[in-house]
Coordinates of C-alpha atoms in Angstrom, one line a residue:
Chain A
M797 CA 0.0 0.0 0.0
R798 CA 2.8 2.4 0.9
I799 CA 4.5 1.9 -2.4
I800 CA 1.2 2.7 -4.3
F801 CA 0.9 5.8 -2.2
Y802 CA 4.3 7.0 -3.3
I803 CA 3.4 6.6 -7.0
V804 CA 0.1 8.4 -6.5
Q805 CA 1.8 11.2 -4.7
K806 CA 4.4 11.6 -7.5
E807 CA 1.7 11.6 -10.2
F808 CA -0.3 14.3 -8.5
L809 CA 2.9 16.4 -8.1
Q810 CA 3.6 16.1 -11.8
V811 CA 0.0 16.8 -12.9
F812 CA -0.3 20.0 -10.8
R813 CA 3.1 21.2 -11.8
N814 CA 2.4 20.8 -15.6
R815 CA 1.2 24.1 -16.9
M816 CA -0.7 22.5 -19.8
M817 CA -2.2 19.8 -17.8
L818 CA -4.4 21.9 -15.5
P819 CA -6.2 23.7 -18.3
I820 CA -6.6 20.4 -20.2
I821 CA -8.1 18.8 -17.1
F822 CA -10.3 21.6 -15.8
V823 CA -11.1 24.3 -18.4
I824 CA -11.4 22.3 -21.7
P825 CA -14.2 20.0 -20.3
V826 CA -16.3 23.0 -19.2
F827 CA -16.0 24.5 -22.6
Q828 CA -16.9 21.2 -24.3
L829 CA -19.9 20.8 -22.1
L830 CA -21.1 24.4 -22.9
I831 CA -20.5 24.3 -26.6
L832 CA -21.6 20.7 -27.3
S833 CA -24.7 21.0 -25.2
Y834 CA -25.9 24.2 -26.9
A835 CA -24.7 23.5 -30.4
V836 CA -25.3 19.8 -31.0
T837 CA -29.0 19.6 -31.4
F838 CA -31.5 17.4 -33.2
E839 CA -34.2 20.0 -33.1
I840 CA -35.0 22.0 -36.2
K841 CA -35.8 25.6 -35.3
R842 CA -36.0 27.2 -38.8
I843 CA -37.1 25.7 -42.0
N844 CA -36.5 27.8 -45.1
L845 CA -39.5 27.3 -47.4
Y846 CA -39.9 28.1 -51.1
V847 CA -43.5 28.4 -52.2
V848 CA -44.8 27.7 -55.8
D849 CA -48.5 28.6 -55.8
N850 CA -50.0 28.2 -59.3
D851 CA -53.6 28.0 -58.0
N852 CA -53.6 31.4 -56.3
T853 CA -57.0 31.0 -54.7
V854 CA -58.4 31.6 -51.3
S855 CA -57.8 28.0 -50.3
S856 CA -54.2 27.8 -51.6
R857 CA -53.3 31.1 -49.9
S858 CA -54.9 29.8 -46.7
L859 CA -52.7 26.7 -46.8
I860 CA -49.6 28.9 -47.4
Q861 CA -50.7 31.1 -44.6
H862 CA -50.6 28.1 -42.2
F863 CA -47.0 27.7 -43.0
A864 CA -46.2 31.3 -42.7
S865 CA -47.7 31.6 -39.3
S866 CA -45.7 28.6 -37.9
P867 CA -42.7 29.7 -35.9
F868 CA -40.6 27.0 -37.5
Y869 CA -41.2 28.1 -41.1
H870 CA -39.6 31.0 -42.9
I871 CA -40.7 31.6 -46.4
V872 CA -37.7 32.5 -48.5
G873 CA -39.3 32.9 -51.9
H874 CA -42.4 32.7 -54.0
G875 CA -42.5 31.7 -57.6
S876 CA -44.6 30.2 -60.3
D877 CA -42.4 27.3 -61.5
N878 CA -40.7 24.5 -59.7
Q879 CA -37.4 25.2 -61.5
A880 CA -36.8 28.4 -59.5
G881 CA -37.5 26.5 -56.3
M882 CA -35.1 23.7 -57.2
E883 CA -32.5 26.4 -57.7
F884 CA -33.1 27.6 -54.2
I885 CA -32.7 24.1 -52.8
Q886 CA -29.6 23.5 -54.9
K887 CA -27.9 26.6 -53.5
G888 CA -28.9 25.6 -49.9
K889 CA -31.1 28.7 -49.6
A890 CA -34.3 26.6 -49.1
H891 CA -34.7 23.4 -47.2
Q892 CA -38.2 22.6 -48.6
M893 CA -40.4 23.5 -51.5
I894 CA -44.2 23.3 -51.6
S895 CA -45.8 23.3 -54.9
L896 CA -49.6 23.8 -55.6
L897 CA -51.0 23.1 -59.1
P898 CA -53.9 25.0 -60.6
G899 CA -57.1 23.4 -59.7
F900 CA -56.2 22.9 -56.0
E901 CA -59.3 24.8 -54.7
K902 CA -61.6 23.3 -57.3
A903 CA -60.6 19.8 -56.3
L904 CA -61.2 20.6 -52.6
N905 CA -64.6 22.0 -53.3
S906 CA -65.7 19.1 -55.5
G907 CA -64.6 16.6 -52.9
H908 CA -61.7 15.2 -55.0
P909 CA -58.3 14.8 -53.4
A910 CA -56.3 18.0 -53.8
R911 CA -52.6 17.4 -54.4
V912 CA -49.8 19.2 -52.7
Q913 CA -46.2 18.5 -53.7
V914 CA -43.6 18.7 -51.0
I915 CA -39.9 18.5 -51.8
N916 CA -37.4 18.1 -49.0
D917 CA -33.6 18.6 -49.0
A918 CA -32.9 15.2 -47.5
I919 CA -29.1 15.3 -47.3
N920 CA -29.5 15.0 -43.6
G921 CA -32.0 12.2 -43.3
S922 CA -33.1 12.7 -39.8
A923 CA -33.6 16.5 -40.3
A924 CA -35.6 15.7 -43.4
S925 CA -37.9 13.4 -41.6
L926 CA -38.4 15.9 -38.8
M927 CA -39.3 18.5 -41.5
S928 CA -41.8 16.1 -43.1
A929 CA -43.4 15.5 -39.7
Y930 CA -43.8 19.3 -39.2
T931 CA -45.2 19.7 -42.7
V932 CA -47.7 16.8 -42.3
S933 CA -49.0 18.2 -39.1
I934 CA -49.5 21.7 -40.6
I935 CA -51.3 20.2 -43.6
S936 CA -53.5 18.0 -41.4
N937 CA -54.5 21.1 -39.3
F938 CA -55.5 22.7 -42.6
N939 CA -57.5 19.6 -43.6
K940 CA -59.3 19.7 -40.3
E941 CA -60.4 23.3 -40.8
I942 CA -61.6 22.5 -44.3
I943 CA -63.6 19.5 -43.1
T944 CA -65.2 21.4 -40.2
S945 CA -66.1 24.3 -42.5
F946 CA -68.1 21.8 -44.6
N947 CA -69.5 19.9 -41.7
P948 CA -69.2 21.5 -38.2
D949 CA -69.8 18.2 -36.4
A950 CA -66.9 16.4 -38.1
G951 CA -64.4 17.8 -35.5
A952 CA -65.4 15.2 -33.0
A953 CA -62.9 12.5 -33.6
A954 CA -60.7 10.5 -31.3
K955 CA -58.2 12.9 -29.8
V956 CA -54.8 11.8 -28.7
Q957 CA -53.5 13.3 -25.4
W958 CA -49.7 12.9 -25.3
S959 CA -47.6 13.0 -22.2
F960 CA -43.9 12.6 -22.3
W961 CA -42.4 11.0 -19.2
F962 CA -39.0 11.8 -17.8
N963 CA -38.4 14.6 -20.2
P964 CA -41.8 16.4 -20.2
E965 CA -40.7 19.3 -22.3
L966 CA -38.9 17.1 -24.8
D967 CA -35.8 19.2 -24.0
Y968 CA -33.0 18.0 -26.0
K969 CA -30.4 19.1 -23.5
T970 CA -31.9 17.0 -20.7
Y971 CA -31.2 14.1 -23.0
M972 CA -27.7 15.1 -24.2
V973 CA -26.0 16.6 -21.2
P974 CA -25.7 13.4 -19.2
G975 CA -24.2 11.7 -22.3
I976 CA -21.7 14.5 -22.8
L977 CA -20.7 14.1 -19.1
V978 CA -20.0 10.5 -19.9
L979 CA -17.8 11.5 -22.8
L980 CA -15.7 13.9 -20.8
V981 CA -15.0 11.4 -18.0
T982 CA -14.2 8.8 -20.6
I983 CA -11.7 10.9 -22.5
I984 CA -9.9 12.0 -19.4
G985 CA -9.9 8.4 -18.0
M986 CA -8.8 6.6 -21.1
F987 CA -6.1 9.1 -22.2
L988 CA -4.5 10.4 -19.1
A989 CA -3.5 7.2 -17.5
G990 CA -2.4 5.4 -20.7
M991 CA -0.5 8.4 -22.0
N992 CA 1.2 8.8 -18.7
V993 CA 2.7 5.3 -18.8
V994 CA 3.8 5.6 -22.4
R995 CA 5.4 8.9 -21.6
E996 CA 7.5 7.2 -18.9
K997 CA 8.6 4.8 -21.6
E998 CA 9.5 7.6 -23.9
I999 CA 11.5 9.5 -21.3
G1000 CA 13.1 6.3 -20.0
T1001 CA 12.2 6.7 -16.4
I1002 CA 10.2 3.4 -16.6
E1003 CA 13.5 1.5 -16.7
Q1004 CA 14.4 3.0 -13.4
I1005 CA 11.1 1.8 -12.0
N1006 CA 11.4 -1.7 -13.6
V1007 CA 14.7 -2.2 -11.9
T1008 CA 13.1 -1.8 -8.5
P1009 CA 11.3 -4.7 -6.7
I1010 CA 7.9 -3.0 -7.3
K1011 CA 5.1 -5.4 -8.0
K1012 CA 3.3 -5.1 -11.3
Y1013 CA -0.1 -4.6 -9.7
Q1014 CA 1.4 -1.8 -7.5
F1015 CA 2.6 0.0 -10.6
I1016 CA -0.7 -0.3 -12.4
A1017 CA -2.7 0.8 -9.3
G1018 CA -0.3 3.7 -8.8
K1019 CA -1.1 4.9 -12.3
L1020 CA -4.8 4.2 -12.1
I1021 CA -5.7 5.9 -8.8
P1022 CA -4.6 9.5 -9.5
F1023 CA -6.4 9.7 -12.8
W1024 CA -9.4 7.9 -11.3
I1025 CA -9.7 10.6 -8.7
I1026 CA -9.2 13.4 -11.2
A1027 CA -11.9 12.0 -13.5
L1028 CA -14.4 11.7 -10.6
F1029 CA -13.6 15.2 -9.6
E1030 CA -14.3 16.2 -13.2
L1031 CA -17.6 14.5 -13.1
A1032 CA -18.5 16.5 -10.0
V1033 CA -17.6 19.7 -11.8
G1034 CA -19.7 18.6 -14.8
L1035 CA -22.7 17.7 -12.6
I1036 CA -22.7 21.0 -10.9
F1037 CA -22.5 22.7 -14.3
A1038 CA -25.4 20.6 -15.6
R1039 CA -27.5 21.5 -12.6
L1040 CA -26.7 25.2 -12.5
V1041 CA -26.3 26.1 -16.1
F1042 CA -28.7 23.7 -17.8
S1043 CA -31.0 23.0 -14.9
I1044 CA -30.8 19.3 -15.7
P1045 CA -32.8 17.4 -13.2
I1046 CA -30.8 15.0 -11.1
L1047 CA -33.6 12.7 -9.9
G1048 CA -31.6 9.8 -8.8
N1049 CA -29.2 9.4 -5.9
I1050 CA -26.0 11.4 -6.5
F1051 CA -23.9 8.8 -4.7
L1052 CA -25.3 6.2 -7.1
I1053 CA -24.1 8.3 -10.0
F1054 CA -20.6 8.4 -8.5
L1055 CA -20.7 4.7 -7.8
I1056 CA -21.6 3.9 -11.4
A1057 CA -18.9 6.3 -12.6
S1058 CA -16.2 4.9 -10.4
V1059 CA -16.9 1.4 -11.6
Y1060 CA -17.1 2.5 -15.2
L1061 CA -13.8 4.4 -14.9
L1062 CA -12.1 1.1 -13.9
V1063 CA -13.1 -0.2 -17.3
V1064 CA -12.0 2.7 -19.6
M1065 CA -8.8 3.3 -17.6
G1066 CA -8.1 -0.4 -17.7
I1067 CA -8.4 -0.2 -21.5
G1068 CA -6.1 2.8 -21.6
L1069 CA -3.6 1.2 -19.4
F1070 CA -3.7 -2.1 -21.3
L1071 CA -3.1 -0.2 -24.6
S1072 CA -0.1 1.6 -22.9
T1073 CA 1.4 -1.8 -22.2
V1074 CA 1.3 -2.8 -25.9
T1075 CA 2.6 0.5 -27.3
N1076 CA 5.9 2.3 -27.1
T1077 CA 5.1 5.9 -28.0
Q1078 CA 2.4 8.3 -27.1
Q1079 CA 1.5 8.6 -30.8
Q1080 CA 0.8 4.8 -31.1
S1081 CA -1.2 4.7 -27.9
M1082 CA -3.1 7.9 -28.9
F1083 CA -4.2 6.4 -32.3
L1084 CA -5.2 3.1 -30.8
A1085 CA -7.2 4.8 -28.0
W1086 CA -8.9 7.0 -30.6
F1087 CA -9.8 4.1 -32.7
V1088 CA -11.4 2.2 -29.8
L1089 CA -13.1 5.4 -28.5
V1090 CA -14.7 6.5 -31.7
I1091 CA -16.3 3.1 -32.3
F1092 CA -17.5 3.0 -28.7
I1093 CA -18.9 6.5 -28.8
L1094 CA -20.7 6.2 -32.1
M1095 CA -22.3 2.9 -31.1
S1096 CA -23.0 3.9 -27.5
G1097 CA -26.4 5.5 -28.0
L1098 CA -25.2 8.9 -27.2
F1099 CA -26.1 10.4 -30.6
T1100 CA -28.3 7.7 -32.1
P1101 CA -30.7 5.5 -30.2
V1102 CA -29.3 2.0 -29.7
E1103 CA -32.8 0.6 -30.3
S1104 CA -32.6 1.5 -34.0
M1105 CA -29.3 -0.2 -34.6
P1106 CA -29.2 -3.5 -36.4
Q1107 CA -29.1 -6.6 -34.2
W1108 CA -25.4 -7.3 -34.9
A1109 CA -24.4 -3.8 -33.8
R1110 CA -26.5 -4.2 -30.6
N1111 CA -24.7 -7.4 -29.9
L1112 CA -21.3 -5.7 -30.3
N1113 CA -22.4 -3.2 -27.6
V1114 CA -22.1 -6.0 -25.1
V1115 CA -18.4 -5.1 -24.9
N1116 CA -19.0 -1.3 -25.1
P1117 CA -18.6 0.2 -21.6
I1118 CA -19.8 3.6 -22.8
A1119 CA -23.2 2.1 -23.8
Y1120 CA -23.7 0.7 -20.3
F1121 CA -22.7 3.9 -18.7
I1122 CA -24.9 6.2 -20.8
A1123 CA -27.9 3.9 -20.3
M1124 CA -27.3 3.9 -16.5
I1125 CA -26.6 7.6 -16.1
R1126 CA -29.7 8.6 -18.1
M1127 CA -31.8 6.2 -16.0
V1128 CA -30.5 7.5 -12.7
M1129 CA -30.3 11.2 -13.6
L1130 CA -33.6 11.5 -15.5
K1131 CA -35.8 8.6 -14.3
G1132 CA -34.5 8.5 -10.7
S1133 CA -33.8 4.8 -11.1
G1134 CA -32.4 3.1 -8.0
F1135 CA -29.6 0.6 -7.4
Q1136 CA -31.9 -2.4 -8.1
H1137 CA -32.7 -1.1 -11.6
I1138 CA -29.1 -0.9 -12.7
S1139 CA -27.5 -3.6 -10.7
R1140 CA -27.2 -6.0 -13.6
E1141 CA -25.3 -3.4 -15.8
L1142 CA -23.2 -2.4 -12.9
G1143 CA -22.2 -6.0 -12.2
I1144 CA -21.2 -6.5 -15.8
L1145 CA -19.0 -3.4 -15.7
L1146 CA -17.4 -4.5 -12.5
L1147 CA -16.5 -7.9 -14.0
Y1148 CA -15.3 -6.1 -17.2
G1149 CA -13.1 -3.7 -15.2
T1150 CA -11.6 -6.5 -13.2
A1151 CA -10.8 -8.5 -16.3
I1152 CA -9.3 -5.6 -18.3
L1153 CA -7.2 -4.4 -15.3
S1154 CA -5.9 -8.0 -14.7
L1155 CA -5.0 -8.1 -18.4
A1156 CA -3.1 -4.8 -18.1
V1157 CA -1.2 -6.1 -15.1
W1158 CA -0.4 -9.4 -16.9
R1159 CA 0.7 -7.6 -20.0
Y1160 CA 2.9 -5.1 -18.3
R1161 CA 6.5 -6.3 -18.6
K1162 CA 9.2 -5.5 -16.1
T1163 CA 11.6 -7.7 -18.0
T1164 CA 11.7 -7.8 -21.8
Chain B
M657 CA 34.5 -21.5 -6.5
N658 CA 33.3 -20.0 -3.3
S659 CA 30.1 -18.3 -4.5
A660 CA 29.8 -16.2 -1.4
A661 CA 32.9 -14.3 -2.5
Y662 CA 31.3 -13.2 -5.8
A663 CA 28.7 -10.5 -6.3
I664 CA 28.1 -11.4 -9.9
E665 CA 28.7 -14.7 -11.6
A666 CA 28.2 -15.1 -15.4
Q667 CA 28.9 -18.2 -17.3
N668 CA 28.4 -18.5 -21.0
L669 CA 25.9 -15.6 -21.1
V670 CA 24.3 -15.4 -24.5
K671 CA 21.8 -12.9 -25.8
R672 CA 20.4 -13.0 -29.3
F673 CA 18.0 -10.6 -31.0
G674 CA 16.8 -12.7 -34.0
S675 CA 19.9 -13.6 -35.9
F676 CA 22.0 -10.9 -34.2
T677 CA 24.1 -12.0 -31.3
A678 CA 24.6 -9.1 -28.9
N679 CA 26.3 -11.0 -26.2
D680 CA 28.4 -14.0 -27.3
N681 CA 29.3 -16.4 -24.6
L682 CA 30.3 -14.0 -21.9
S683 CA 31.9 -15.4 -18.7
F684 CA 33.1 -13.3 -15.9
F685 CA 33.0 -13.1 -12.1
V686 CA 32.8 -9.9 -10.1
K687 CA 34.1 -10.0 -6.5
K688 CA 32.3 -8.3 -3.7
G689 CA 33.4 -4.7 -3.1
E690 CA 35.1 -4.6 -6.4
I691 CA 34.9 -1.8 -9.0
F692 CA 34.5 -3.8 -12.2
G693 CA 34.8 -1.9 -15.5
F694 CA 32.9 -3.0 -18.5
L695 CA 34.6 -1.4 -21.6
G696 CA 33.8 -1.4 -25.2
A697 CA 33.0 0.7 -28.2
N698 CA 29.5 1.8 -28.9
G699 CA 27.4 -1.2 -30.0
A700 CA 29.8 -3.7 -28.4
G701 CA 27.0 -5.1 -26.3
K702 CA 27.7 -3.4 -22.9
T703 CA 24.3 -2.1 -22.3
T704 CA 22.7 -5.4 -23.3
A705 CA 24.8 -7.2 -20.7
I706 CA 24.1 -4.7 -18.0
R707 CA 20.3 -4.9 -18.6
I708 CA 20.4 -8.6 -18.3
L709 CA 22.3 -8.5 -15.0
C710 CA 19.7 -6.0 -13.7
G711 CA 16.8 -8.2 -14.7
L712 CA 15.5 -5.8 -17.3
S713 CA 16.1 -8.2 -20.2
K714 CA 16.0 -12.0 -20.3
P715 CA 19.2 -13.7 -21.5
T716 CA 18.9 -16.3 -24.2
S717 CA 21.0 -18.8 -22.3
G718 CA 23.8 -19.0 -19.7
K719 CA 24.2 -19.5 -16.0
I720 CA 24.0 -16.2 -14.4
S721 CA 23.6 -15.1 -10.8
V722 CA 23.6 -11.7 -9.2
A723 CA 23.9 -11.2 -5.4
G724 CA 23.4 -14.9 -5.2
F725 CA 20.2 -15.1 -7.1
N726 CA 19.4 -16.6 -10.5
V727 CA 18.5 -14.0 -13.1
F728 CA 16.1 -16.4 -14.8
T729 CA 14.0 -17.3 -11.8
Q730 CA 14.7 -14.8 -9.1
A731 CA 14.9 -11.5 -11.0
E732 CA 12.6 -9.7 -8.5
K733 CA 14.8 -10.8 -5.5
I734 CA 17.8 -9.4 -7.3
K735 CA 16.1 -6.1 -7.8
Q736 CA 15.8 -5.5 -4.1
R737 CA 19.6 -5.8 -3.8
I738 CA 20.8 -3.7 -6.7
G739 CA 20.9 -0.1 -7.8
Y740 CA 20.9 0.9 -11.5
M741 CA 21.7 4.2 -13.2
S742 CA 20.9 4.0 -16.9
Q743 CA 22.4 5.7 -19.8
R744 CA 19.3 7.6 -20.3
F745 CA 18.5 10.2 -17.7
S746 CA 16.5 8.5 -14.9
L747 CA 15.3 11.3 -12.6
Y748 CA 12.0 13.0 -13.1
E749 CA 12.8 16.4 -14.5
D750 CA 9.6 18.1 -13.3
L751 CA 10.1 17.0 -9.7
T752 CA 12.5 18.6 -7.2
V753 CA 15.6 16.9 -5.9
A754 CA 14.0 15.9 -2.6
E755 CA 10.8 14.6 -4.4
N756 CA 12.9 12.3 -6.6
F757 CA 14.7 10.9 -3.5
R758 CA 11.3 10.4 -1.8
F759 CA 9.7 8.7 -4.8
Y760 CA 12.5 6.2 -5.4
G761 CA 13.1 5.6 -1.7
G762 CA 9.4 5.0 -1.4
I763 CA 9.1 2.4 -4.1
Y764 CA 12.1 0.6 -2.6
G765 CA 10.0 0.3 0.5
M766 CA 12.1 2.6 2.7
S767 CA 10.5 4.3 5.7
R768 CA 9.7 8.0 5.8
D769 CA 12.5 8.6 8.3
Q770 CA 15.0 6.6 6.4
I771 CA 14.2 8.5 3.3
R772 CA 14.6 11.9 5.0
Q773 CA 17.9 10.8 6.6
K774 CA 19.4 9.4 3.4
T775 CA 18.3 12.5 1.5
E776 CA 20.1 14.8 3.9
E777 CA 23.1 12.5 4.0
M778 CA 23.5 12.3 0.2
L779 CA 23.0 16.0 -0.4
G780 CA 25.4 16.8 2.4
K781 CA 28.1 14.6 0.8
L782 CA 27.6 16.5 -2.5
N783 CA 27.5 19.8 -0.7
I784 CA 24.3 20.8 -2.4
A785 CA 21.8 20.8 0.6
E786 CA 20.5 24.1 -0.7
L787 CA 19.3 22.5 -3.9
R788 CA 16.9 20.1 -2.3
D789 CA 13.8 22.0 -3.5
T790 CA 15.1 22.8 -6.9
I791 CA 13.4 21.3 -10.0
I792 CA 15.8 18.8 -11.7
A793 CA 15.2 20.4 -15.1
S794 CA 17.0 23.5 -13.9
L795 CA 20.2 21.8 -12.8
P796 CA 23.3 21.3 -14.8
L797 CA 24.0 17.8 -16.2
G798 CA 27.0 17.2 -13.9
I799 CA 24.9 17.6 -10.8
R800 CA 22.0 15.6 -12.2
Q801 CA 24.3 12.7 -12.9
K802 CA 25.7 12.8 -9.4
L803 CA 22.1 12.9 -8.0
A804 CA 21.1 10.0 -10.2
F805 CA 24.0 8.0 -8.8
S806 CA 23.0 9.0 -5.2
V807 CA 19.4 7.9 -5.9
A808 CA 20.7 4.6 -7.3
I809 CA 22.5 3.8 -4.0
M810 CA 20.1 5.4 -1.5
H811 CA 18.5 2.1 -0.6
S812 CA 22.0 0.7 0.2
P813 CA 22.2 -2.0 -2.5
E814 CA 24.8 -4.7 -2.5
I815 CA 25.7 -4.0 -6.2
V816 CA 25.2 -0.8 -8.2
F817 CA 25.2 -0.9 -12.0
L818 CA 26.2 2.2 -13.8
D819 CA 25.7 2.4 -17.5
E820 CA 28.0 5.1 -19.0
P821 CA 27.4 7.4 -16.0
T822 CA 29.8 10.0 -17.1
G823 CA 28.7 10.4 -20.7
G824 CA 28.7 14.1 -21.8
V825 CA 30.1 15.3 -18.5
D826 CA 33.2 17.6 -18.1
P827 CA 36.5 16.2 -16.9
I828 CA 36.3 17.8 -13.4
T829 CA 32.8 16.4 -12.8
R830 CA 34.0 13.1 -14.1
R831 CA 36.8 13.1 -11.5
Q832 CA 34.3 14.0 -8.7
F833 CA 32.0 11.3 -10.0
W834 CA 34.7 8.7 -9.6
E835 CA 35.4 9.9 -6.1
M836 CA 31.8 9.1 -5.4
I837 CA 32.2 5.6 -6.9
Y838 CA 35.3 5.0 -4.6
Q839 CA 33.3 6.1 -1.6
A840 CA 30.5 3.7 -2.5
A841 CA 33.0 0.9 -3.0
A842 CA 34.7 1.7 0.3
S843 CA 31.3 1.4 2.0
G844 CA 31.0 -2.2 0.7
I845 CA 28.9 -1.7 -2.5
T846 CA 30.1 -3.6 -5.5
V847 CA 30.3 -1.3 -8.5
F848 CA 29.7 -2.5 -12.1
V849 CA 30.4 0.3 -14.5
T850 CA 30.4 0.6 -18.3
T851 CA 32.3 3.3 -20.0
H852 CA 34.1 4.1 -23.2
Y853 CA 36.5 6.6 -21.6
M854 CA 39.8 4.8 -21.4
D855 CA 41.2 7.0 -18.7
E856 CA 38.3 5.9 -16.4
A857 CA 39.4 2.3 -17.0
E858 CA 42.5 3.0 -15.0
Y859 CA 40.3 3.7 -12.0
C860 CA 38.7 0.3 -12.0
H861 CA 40.1 -2.7 -10.0
R862 CA 39.5 -5.0 -12.9
I863 CA 38.1 -4.5 -16.4
S864 CA 36.8 -6.5 -19.2
I865 CA 37.0 -5.2 -22.8
M866 CA 34.1 -6.2 -25.1
V867 CA 34.5 -6.3 -28.9
D868 CA 31.6 -7.3 -31.1
G869 CA 29.6 -8.9 -28.3
R870 CA 32.6 -11.0 -27.0
I871 CA 35.0 -10.4 -24.0
E872 CA 38.4 -10.0 -25.6
A873 CA 40.3 -9.2 -22.5
L874 CA 39.8 -9.4 -18.7
G875 CA 42.1 -8.4 -15.9
T876 CA 43.5 -5.6 -13.8
P877 CA 44.6 -2.5 -15.8
A878 CA 48.3 -3.4 -15.1
E879 CA 47.9 -6.9 -16.3
L880 CA 46.2 -5.9 -19.5
K881 CA 48.8 -3.3 -20.3
A882 CA 51.6 -5.9 -19.7
V883 CA 49.9 -8.6 -21.8
H884 CA 49.3 -6.2 -24.8
H885 CA 52.6 -4.4 -24.5
A886 CA 50.8 -1.1 -24.2
L887 CA 51.6 2.1 -22.2
S888 CA 48.0 3.1 -21.5
M889 CA 44.6 1.5 -21.6
N890 CA 43.9 3.6 -24.6
D891 CA 46.5 1.6 -26.5
V892 CA 45.2 -1.7 -25.3
F893 CA 41.7 -0.7 -26.4
I894 CA 42.8 0.4 -29.8
K895 CA 44.7 -2.8 -30.4
L896 CA 41.7 -4.9 -29.5
A897 CA 39.0 -2.8 -31.0
R898 CA 40.7 -2.8 -34.5
K899 CA 39.2 -6.2 -35.0
A900 CA 35.7 -5.0 -34.6
V901 CA 33.2 -5.5 -37.3
N902 CA 30.1 -4.0 -35.7
K903 CA 31.0 -0.3 -36.1
E904 CA 28.3 2.2 -35.6

């Protein structure tokens, strides 16, 4: 134990003496949290619409008016042929074009289907489907008005009353911020510990350690503990930020969140330390760590729902620690889930962490 | 042979890297308390041999024991009893003098008091007590090398291995460094030192000269000069090293 203490003490001295390290550890994460949380959004706040109205009747203008009065739509141009609208979309000035042919009102009045053509810029597929949803809902409102104007009793249909649990305002940040916290802790955990070991290899000081009777597990523990503490501290800073700046609800037990994070960190830091035992330069270990991290992050369910991934990808997530952590932290922070709800995932992470750390100890070579 | 009299026994030490033989059948014995010089040109295989004796590298074959322990099976036991100062700089440049002593003393399992006492003693010997809270990076190379040596012997090892400890250091500092080596030897520590400065060879009790991974000569400086009809170790070395193939 005493030997581990001396390594931990040395690491803290070095971290706090390094002028670049402190900003890396404390300032950059706050910026990331602020920027990513505000900027990375799935919501569409402004749709630029180009209108081609060749009917030019009360009905057609009324439909256009429905769009114009929606806060999400912004009409960027009117014209009489689709070609001009296509031009707008090509140049990126419009996201959507609505085209009404002559005879729109006549068809409505005679009870025939009246056709509306909607063209979406679907380069970003999920944005395009959101746009479609907005458009469909505006048009169906318009339909309802038409129907009630013909037959005042027709309004009485089954009405859906939605209620959104756990994120009642469908606030995107409530969903994202816990995930971004996970990312911050992950990057700190995976990189700092691993880089640190490889740095000692590069400088040559690791030889001086390898020539002492230190036990392999003592060395790995000495490298794990300091950065484990720093990452947990970072999580605390992030949570305070989330609470104060974004007013993210923290429904679950705060200690449970830290318990989950501390187990999770054993896994990612174990991976970082393991990679450091198989690489010789910071460059190599950086590339390997990024490779692993990018795959883990993209598959984790942070940006895209895990439920919509193909089955093979969901199977791969069995070994993805980030997926477990994001699922758990969202459950605890937003749903207020307790220990019994996450104990299975937590148990898996604990096993995983033990395995990967043992692997790192085993792979660390004092004698080559 | 009475093994208790020897700090290091190496018989037929062989180390191969693929098809390259770095150490070809080395056999030598180092007596306790001796200053044993390991000489050779760059690339002769000195560092490879020293790393094997310190347990940093596994030999391919041979019968080797250090401080009475087998390097194949008891490397960790050896490590408690030796000190090592590598060719590369081994102190943490971003820590102070005292912090380096505390760290290395700590991982050798020394107590807090022992560490404090040793640190004062070592700095006192070097007359640099006022530098104890100075960051290593701001110290000149000569002082750093002396400190690295002090750190290597602070846990009172039986044997200390020095791999080109005086590389790049001025003649005065080299002289002072050798005084430290003599003090260490006088206190009972066996010193195993590699160098390619031939004047330093004269300071050793016994030396071996390596050429192309083999030991070409072994004996006291006086013996070697007599056998090779040379006036100085420099001449001995040049005569032997001419045969070398593995030039850098």
